[in-house]
Coordinates of C-alpha atoms in Angstrom, one line a residue:
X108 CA 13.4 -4.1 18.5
X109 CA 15.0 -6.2 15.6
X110 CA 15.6 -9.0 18.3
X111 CA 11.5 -9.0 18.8
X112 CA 11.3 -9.4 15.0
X113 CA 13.2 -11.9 14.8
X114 CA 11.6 -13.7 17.4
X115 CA 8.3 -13.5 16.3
X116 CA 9.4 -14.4 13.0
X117 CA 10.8 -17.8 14.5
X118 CA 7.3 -18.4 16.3
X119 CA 5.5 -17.4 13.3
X120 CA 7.4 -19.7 11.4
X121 CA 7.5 -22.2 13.7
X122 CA 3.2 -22.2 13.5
X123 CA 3.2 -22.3 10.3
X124 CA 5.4 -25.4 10.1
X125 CA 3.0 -27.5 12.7
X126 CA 0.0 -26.5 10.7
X127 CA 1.0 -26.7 7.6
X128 CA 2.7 -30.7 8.8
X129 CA -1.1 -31.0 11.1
X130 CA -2.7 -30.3 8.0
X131 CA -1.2 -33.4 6.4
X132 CA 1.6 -32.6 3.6
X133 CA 4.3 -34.1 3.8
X134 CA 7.0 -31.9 2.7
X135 CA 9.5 -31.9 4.2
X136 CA 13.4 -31.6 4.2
X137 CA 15.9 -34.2 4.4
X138 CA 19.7 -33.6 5.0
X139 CA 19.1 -30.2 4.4
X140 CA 17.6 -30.5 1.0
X141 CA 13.6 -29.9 0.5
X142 CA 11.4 -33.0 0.0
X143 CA 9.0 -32.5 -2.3
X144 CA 5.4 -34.0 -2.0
X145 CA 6.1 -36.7 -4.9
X146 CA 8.8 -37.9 -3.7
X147 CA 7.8 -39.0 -0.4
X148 CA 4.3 -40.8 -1.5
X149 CA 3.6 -44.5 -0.4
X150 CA 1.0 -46.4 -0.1
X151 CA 0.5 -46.3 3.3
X152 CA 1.0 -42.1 3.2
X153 CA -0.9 -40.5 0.6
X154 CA 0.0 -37.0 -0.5
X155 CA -2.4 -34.2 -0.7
X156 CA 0.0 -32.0 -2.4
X157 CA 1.7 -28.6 -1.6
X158 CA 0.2 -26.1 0.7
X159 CA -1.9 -23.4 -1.0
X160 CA -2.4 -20.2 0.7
X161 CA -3.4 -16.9 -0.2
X162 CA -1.3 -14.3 0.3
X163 CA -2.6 -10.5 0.6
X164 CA 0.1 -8.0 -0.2
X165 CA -1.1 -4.4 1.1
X166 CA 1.3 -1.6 -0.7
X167 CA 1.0 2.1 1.0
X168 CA 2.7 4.6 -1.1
X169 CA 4.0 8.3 -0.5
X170 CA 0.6 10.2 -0.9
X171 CA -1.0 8.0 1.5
X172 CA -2.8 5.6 -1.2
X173 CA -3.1 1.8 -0.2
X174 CA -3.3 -0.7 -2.8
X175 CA -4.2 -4.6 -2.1
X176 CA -3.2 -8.1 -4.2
X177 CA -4.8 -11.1 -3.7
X178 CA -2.4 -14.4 -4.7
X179 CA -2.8 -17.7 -4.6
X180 CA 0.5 -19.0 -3.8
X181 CA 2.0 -22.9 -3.8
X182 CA 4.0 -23.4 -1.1
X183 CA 7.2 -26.3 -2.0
X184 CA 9.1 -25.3 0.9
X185 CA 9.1 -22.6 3.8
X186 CA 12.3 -21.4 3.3
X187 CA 11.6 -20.3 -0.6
X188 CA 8.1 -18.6 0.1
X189 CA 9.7 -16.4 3.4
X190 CA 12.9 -15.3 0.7
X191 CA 10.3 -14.7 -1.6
X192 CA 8.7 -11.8 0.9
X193 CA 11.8 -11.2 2.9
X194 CA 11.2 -7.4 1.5
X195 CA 7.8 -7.2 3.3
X196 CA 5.9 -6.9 6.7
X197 CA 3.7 -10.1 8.0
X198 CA 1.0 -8.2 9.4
X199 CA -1.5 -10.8 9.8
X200 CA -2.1 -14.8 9.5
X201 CA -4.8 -17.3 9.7
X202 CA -4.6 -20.9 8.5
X203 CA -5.3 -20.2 5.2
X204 CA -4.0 -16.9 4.5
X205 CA -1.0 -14.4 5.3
X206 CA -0.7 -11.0 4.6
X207 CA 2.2 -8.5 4.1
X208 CA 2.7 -5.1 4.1
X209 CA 5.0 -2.9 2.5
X210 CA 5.7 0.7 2.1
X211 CA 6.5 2.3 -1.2
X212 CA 9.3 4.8 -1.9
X213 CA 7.1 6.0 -4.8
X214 CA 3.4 7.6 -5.6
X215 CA 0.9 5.4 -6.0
X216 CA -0.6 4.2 -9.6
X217 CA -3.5 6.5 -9.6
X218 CA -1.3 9.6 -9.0
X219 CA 0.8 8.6 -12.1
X220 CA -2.1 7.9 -14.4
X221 CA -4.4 10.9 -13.6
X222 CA -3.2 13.3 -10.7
X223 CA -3.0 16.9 -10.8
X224 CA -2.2 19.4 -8.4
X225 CA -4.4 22.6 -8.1
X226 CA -6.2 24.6 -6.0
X227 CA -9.7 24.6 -4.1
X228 CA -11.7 27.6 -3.9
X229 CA -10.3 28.6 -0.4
X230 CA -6.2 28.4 -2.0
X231 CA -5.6 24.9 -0.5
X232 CA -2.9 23.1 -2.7
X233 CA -5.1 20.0 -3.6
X234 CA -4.6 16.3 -5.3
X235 CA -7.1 15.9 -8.1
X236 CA -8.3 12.7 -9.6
X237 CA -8.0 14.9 -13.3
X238 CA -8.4 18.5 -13.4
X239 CA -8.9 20.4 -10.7
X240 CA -12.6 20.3 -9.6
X241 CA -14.1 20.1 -6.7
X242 CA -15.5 16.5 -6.3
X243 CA -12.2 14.8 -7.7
X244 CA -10.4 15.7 -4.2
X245 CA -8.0 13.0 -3.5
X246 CA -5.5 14.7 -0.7
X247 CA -5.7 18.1 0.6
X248 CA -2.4 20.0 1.7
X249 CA -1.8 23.3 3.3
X250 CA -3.3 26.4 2.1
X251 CA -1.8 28.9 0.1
X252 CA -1.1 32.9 0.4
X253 CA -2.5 34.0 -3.4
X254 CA -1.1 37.2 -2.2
X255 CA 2.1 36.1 -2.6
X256 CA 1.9 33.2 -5.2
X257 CA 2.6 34.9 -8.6
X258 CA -0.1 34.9 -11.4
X259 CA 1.8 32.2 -13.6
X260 CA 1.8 29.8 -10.8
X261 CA -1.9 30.2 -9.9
X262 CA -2.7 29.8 -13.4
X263 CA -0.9 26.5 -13.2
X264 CA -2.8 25.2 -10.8
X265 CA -6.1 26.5 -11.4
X266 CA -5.8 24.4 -14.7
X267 CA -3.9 21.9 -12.7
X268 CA -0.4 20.5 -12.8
X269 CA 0.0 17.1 -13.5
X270 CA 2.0 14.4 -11.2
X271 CA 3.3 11.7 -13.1
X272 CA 6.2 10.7 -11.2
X273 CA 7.7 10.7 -7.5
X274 CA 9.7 13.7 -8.4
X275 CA 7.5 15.8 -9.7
X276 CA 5.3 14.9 -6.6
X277 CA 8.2 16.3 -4.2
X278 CA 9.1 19.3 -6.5
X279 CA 5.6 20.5 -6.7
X280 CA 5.0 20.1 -3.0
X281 CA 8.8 22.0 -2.2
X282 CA 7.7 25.0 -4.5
X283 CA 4.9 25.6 -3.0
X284 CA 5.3 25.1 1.0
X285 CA 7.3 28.4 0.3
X286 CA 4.0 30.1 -0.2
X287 CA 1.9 28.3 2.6
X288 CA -0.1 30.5 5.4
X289 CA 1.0 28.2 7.7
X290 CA -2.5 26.8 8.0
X291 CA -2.8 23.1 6.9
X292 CA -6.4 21.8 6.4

């Protein structure tokens, strides 16, 4: 698998190179050292500068949220701008954009800012955008034995319990799979 990767990595980069050098910049390298667009102007070659490109970055986090940036990046010299993403996934190209992928080891923004856990009517452990209510579902769980659950818990999350961090996310989720029916909605 990582020999595939690395492969299409070298084709990718290798595409990139002859359309980028098609496209008619001149940057290039030089006994191994970048050449950069002003330095290799003449007369007779004129220079249209860098390579611009937009670069997508697509971020999908624990709780399933995806989150998209749109940059505008200049582009000196391959070798910088591939280091700069070495940390991410090229999951799709054109000739004037590229975008990466990347999956988070953390909750996403929204969850931090305003999620709660709590309950729907039928005892399914619930993500709410804010308090528990029921047209703020963001992520539905498993569904809970209030048999079992004691009263201070369900009081928790009938007034909701908030997020906040990745932590709390996994705590609140481990507490409570120890009351599930075994049903998952």
């Amino acid at each position: 698998m990582r020999t595939k990767w690395g492969l299409l990595i070298v084709v990718l980069t290798a595409a990139f190179i002859i359309i980028f050098t098609a496209g008619g910049s001149s940057i290039g390298y030089e006994k191994g050292e970048p050449v950069y667009a002003q330095e290799k102007e003449s007369k007779d070659n004129p220079i249209e500068g860098p390579l611009q490109m937009k670069v997508i970055l697509e971020r999908v986090y624990l709780d399933g949220e995806v989150s998209h940036e749109s940059i505008e990046e200049t582009i000196w010299a391959m070798e910088d701008f591939w280091t700069k993403y070495d940390q991410w996934q090229l999951v799709d190209m054109d000739t004037d954009y590229m975008m990466f992928r990347r999956q988070m080891d953390d909750i996403s923004p929204l969850l931090k800012a305003n999620g709660y856990f709590g309950l729907t009517e039928d005892g399914t452990l619930t993500i709410f955008n804010g308090r528990p209510h029921k047209t703020n579902i963001i992520q539905s769980f498993f569904q809970i034995d209030l048999g079992k659950l004691e009263s201070t818990k369900c009081e928790e999350l009938k007034k909701g319990i908030p997020i906040m961090t990745k932590d709390r996310y996994v705590e609140v989720l481990e507490t409570f799979k120890d009351y599930s029916t075994g049903e998952a909605n």
